[in-house]
PDB file of C-alpha atoms in Angstrom:
ATOM      1  CA  MET E   1      -1.299-109.323  94.545  1.00 42.00           C
ATOM      2  CA  ASP E   2       0.800-107.272  96.245  1.00 41.00           C
ATOM      3  CA  LYS E   3      -0.269-104.223  98.327  1.00 43.00           C
ATOM      4  CA  ILE E   4       1.446-101.698  96.300  1.00 41.00           C
ATOM      5  CA  ASP E   5      -0.499-103.009  93.116  1.00 40.00           C
ATOM      6  CA  GLU E   6      -3.547-103.173  95.041  1.00 41.00           C
ATOM      7  CA  LYS E   7      -3.202 -99.394  96.062  1.00 44.00           C
ATOM      8  CA  GLU E   8      -2.061 -98.627  92.248  1.00 43.00           C
ATOM      9  CA  ALA E   9      -5.065-100.372  91.328  1.00 40.00           C
ATOM     10  CA  SER E  10      -7.497 -98.731  93.811  1.00 44.00           C
ATOM     11  CA  LYS E  11      -6.139 -95.265  92.709  1.00 47.00           C
ATOM     12  CA  GLN E  12      -7.083 -95.846  89.063  1.00 56.00           C
ATOM     13  CA  ASP E  13     -10.961 -96.414  90.088  1.00 68.00           C
ATOM     14  CA  VAL E  14     -11.094 -93.505  92.286  1.00 81.00           C
ATOM     15  CA  LEU E  15     -11.184 -89.768  91.346  1.00 85.00           C
ATOM     16  CA  SER E  16      -9.524 -87.207  93.436  1.00 88.00           C
ATOM     17  CA  GLN E  17     -11.700 -84.428  95.017  1.00 88.00           C
ATOM     18  CA  GLU E  18      -9.773 -82.028  92.723  1.00 89.00           C
ATOM     19  CA  GLU E  19     -10.984 -84.253  89.436  1.00 87.00           C
ATOM     20  CA  MET E  20     -14.352 -84.236  90.725  1.00 86.00           C
ATOM     21  CA  ASP E  21     -14.592 -80.486  91.414  1.00 86.00           C
ATOM     22  CA  LYS E  22     -13.563 -79.726  87.974  1.00 84.00           C
ATOM     23  CA  ILE E  23     -16.400 -82.198  86.674  1.00 83.00           C
ATOM     24  CA  ASP E  24     -18.811 -80.492  89.078  1.00 82.00           C
ATOM     25  CA  ASP E  25     -18.040 -77.093  87.751  1.00 82.00           C
ATOM     26  CA  LYS E  26     -19.089 -78.270  84.219  1.00 78.00           C
ATOM     27  CA  PHE E  27     -22.674 -79.009  85.446  1.00 77.00           C
ATOM     28  CA  GLU E  28     -23.119 -75.894  86.934  1.00 77.00           C
ATOM     29  CA  ASP E  29     -25.490 -74.317  84.092  1.00 70.00           C
ATOM     30  CA  LEU E  30     -27.177 -77.900  83.634  1.00 74.00           C
ATOM     31  CA  THR E  31     -28.424 -77.757  86.794  1.00 73.00           C
ATOM     32  CA  SER E  32     -30.235 -74.622  86.687  1.00 68.00           C
ATOM     33  CA  SER E  33     -31.926 -75.761  83.338  1.00 75.00           C
ATOM     34  CA  ASP E  34     -35.298 -77.300  83.008  1.00 86.00           C
ATOM     35  CA  ILE E  35     -35.740 -80.893  81.855  1.00 87.00           C
ATOM     36  CA  GLN E  36     -36.042 -80.162  77.948  1.00 88.00           C
ATOM     37  CA  CYS E  37     -32.774 -78.061  77.967  1.00 87.00           C
ATOM     38  CA  VAL E  38     -31.232 -81.080  79.978  1.00 88.00           C
ATOM     39  CA  LEU E  39     -32.194 -83.843  77.583  1.00 89.00           C
ATOM     40  CA  GLY E  40     -31.385 -81.519  74.528  1.00 88.00           C
ATOM     41  CA  ARG E  41     -27.955 -81.049  75.993  1.00 87.00           C
ATOM     42  CA  LEU E  42     -27.159 -84.508  77.520  1.00 87.00           C
ATOM     43  CA  HIS E  43     -25.056 -86.091  74.549  1.00 86.00           C
ATOM     44  CA  MET E  44     -22.403 -82.568  75.103  1.00 86.00           C
ATOM     45  CA  PHE E  45     -22.039 -83.990  78.728  1.00 84.00           C
ATOM     46  CA  LEU E  46     -21.202 -87.629  77.813  1.00 85.00           C
ATOM     47  CA  TRP E  47     -18.253 -89.288  76.231  1.00 82.00           C
ATOM     48  CA  PRO E  48     -17.693 -90.229  72.759  1.00 82.00           C
ATOM     49  CA  GLY E  49     -19.038 -93.828  71.712  1.00 81.00           C
ATOM     50  CA  SER E  50     -21.352 -93.585  75.004  1.00 83.00           C
ATOM     51  CA  LYS E  51     -24.229 -94.850  72.621  1.00 85.00           C
ATOM     52  CA  TRP E  52     -26.819 -92.158  73.963  1.00 88.00           C
ATOM     53  CA  GLN E  53     -29.108 -91.579  71.133  1.00 88.00           C
ATOM     54  CA  GLN E  54     -30.000 -87.614  71.280  1.00 88.00           C
ATOM     55  CA  PRO E  55     -33.600 -86.890  70.744  1.00 88.00           C
ATOM     56  CA  ASP E  56     -34.862 -84.776  68.196  1.00 87.00           C
ATOM     57  CA  LEU E  57     -35.369 -81.101  69.331  1.00 85.00           C
ATOM     58  CA  LYS E  58     -38.528 -80.673  67.756  1.00 86.00           C
ATOM     59  CA  GLN E  59     -39.710 -83.823  70.187  1.00 83.00           C
ATOM     60  CA  LEU E  60     -38.397 -81.944  73.187  1.00 85.00           C
ATOM     61  CA  PHE E  61     -39.528 -78.385  72.458  1.00 85.00           C
ATOM     62  CA  GLY E  62     -42.552 -79.134  70.089  1.00 82.00           C
ATOM     63  CA  GLY E  63     -45.088 -78.345  73.114  1.00 70.00           C
ATOM     64  CA  ASP E  64     -45.910 -82.131  73.181  1.00 77.00           C
ATOM     65  CA  LYS E  65     -45.435 -83.133  76.871  1.00 84.00           C
ATOM     66  CA  THR E  66     -45.805 -86.836  75.871  1.00 88.00           C
ATOM     67  CA  GLN E  67     -42.551 -87.019  73.978  1.00 86.00           C
ATOM     68  CA  ILE E  68     -40.685 -85.864  77.111  1.00 88.00           C
ATOM     69  CA  LYS E  69     -42.567 -88.358  79.275  1.00 89.00           C
ATOM     70  CA  ARG E  70     -41.065 -90.965  76.859  1.00 90.00           C
ATOM     71  CA  ILE E  71     -37.420 -89.738  76.778  1.00 90.00           C
ATOM     72  CA  TYR E  72     -37.077 -88.847  80.268  1.00 92.00           C
ATOM     73  CA  PRO E  73     -37.300 -92.428  81.605  1.00 93.00           C
ATOM     74  CA  LYS E  74     -35.179 -93.513  78.775  1.00 92.00           C
ATOM     75  CA  ALA E  75     -32.353 -91.079  80.116  1.00 92.00           C
ATOM     76  CA  LEU E  76     -32.849 -92.390  83.717  1.00 93.00           C
ATOM     77  CA  LEU E  77     -32.395 -95.784  82.574  1.00 93.00           C
ATOM     78  CA  TYR E  78     -29.337 -95.238  80.477  1.00 92.00           C
ATOM     79  CA  LEU E  79     -27.623 -93.066  82.988  1.00 91.00           C
ATOM     80  CA  HIS E  80     -28.297 -95.055  86.109  1.00 91.00           C
ATOM     81  CA  PRO E  81     -24.831 -95.618  87.845  1.00 85.00           C
ATOM     82  CA  ASP E  82     -25.289 -99.539  87.448  1.00 87.00           C
ATOM     83  CA  LYS E  83     -25.492 -99.593  83.739  1.00 86.00           C
ATOM     84  CA  HIS E  84     -21.856 -98.229  83.665  1.00 83.00           C
ATOM     85  CA  ALA E  85     -20.152-100.889  85.570  1.00 80.00           C
ATOM     86  CA  GLY E  86     -17.270-101.240  83.067  1.00 82.00           C
ATOM     87  CA  ALA E  87     -16.440 -97.622  82.504  1.00 84.00           C
ATOM     88  CA  SER E  88     -13.704 -95.658  84.061  1.00 86.00           C
ATOM     89  CA  ALA E  89     -13.939 -93.886  87.139  1.00 88.00           C
ATOM     90  CA  GLU E  90     -14.267 -90.651  85.486  1.00 87.00           C
ATOM     91  CA  GLN E  91     -16.977 -91.824  83.496  1.00 87.00           C
ATOM     92  CA  LYS E  92     -18.745 -93.328  86.310  1.00 88.00           C
ATOM     93  CA  TYR E  93     -18.556 -90.215  87.988  1.00 88.00           C
ATOM     94  CA  TRP E  94     -19.927 -88.200  84.897  1.00 86.00           C
ATOM     95  CA  THR E  95     -22.712 -90.378  84.618  1.00 89.00           C
ATOM     96  CA  GLN E  96     -23.545 -90.576  88.475  1.00 90.00           C
ATOM     97  CA  GLN E  97     -23.503 -86.611  88.504  1.00 89.00           C
ATOM     98  CA  ILE E  98     -25.723 -86.478  85.151  1.00 89.00           C
ATOM     99  CA  PHE E  99     -28.213 -88.953  86.648  1.00 92.00           C
ATOM    100  CA  LYS E 100     -28.786 -87.107  89.948  1.00 90.00           C
ATOM    101  CA  ILE E 101     -29.328 -84.094  88.088  1.00 88.00           C
ATOM    102  CA  VAL E 102     -31.731 -85.787  85.479  1.00 89.00           C
ATOM    103  CA  GLN E 103     -33.208 -87.417  88.317  1.00 88.00           C
ATOM    104  CA  GLY E 104     -34.011 -84.222  90.454  1.00 84.00           C
ATOM    105  CA  LYS E 105     -35.975 -82.580  87.456  1.00 75.00           C
TER     106      LYS E 105
END
């Protein structure tokens, strides 16, 4: 592989700082939310076809903490950066940022 081809390939696998800042701006309201809100809106921040199964809102907001304790580890496992090896650079960055937010709750 030529050096030019290697540089081009590495550009496709890395986001610019500007692209990362745009994505980070979208997470601003998610970081201030409690865990129920984060898990309830997770599907809005993932790409189409991500295979995340949105939990029933009754499970999240029904007052039963055991449901949240079941959903939370599933979300962490799904969002773990190692689980998205074949994803695009943008999708990887999205999941890394969401993983940090969910993990911090």
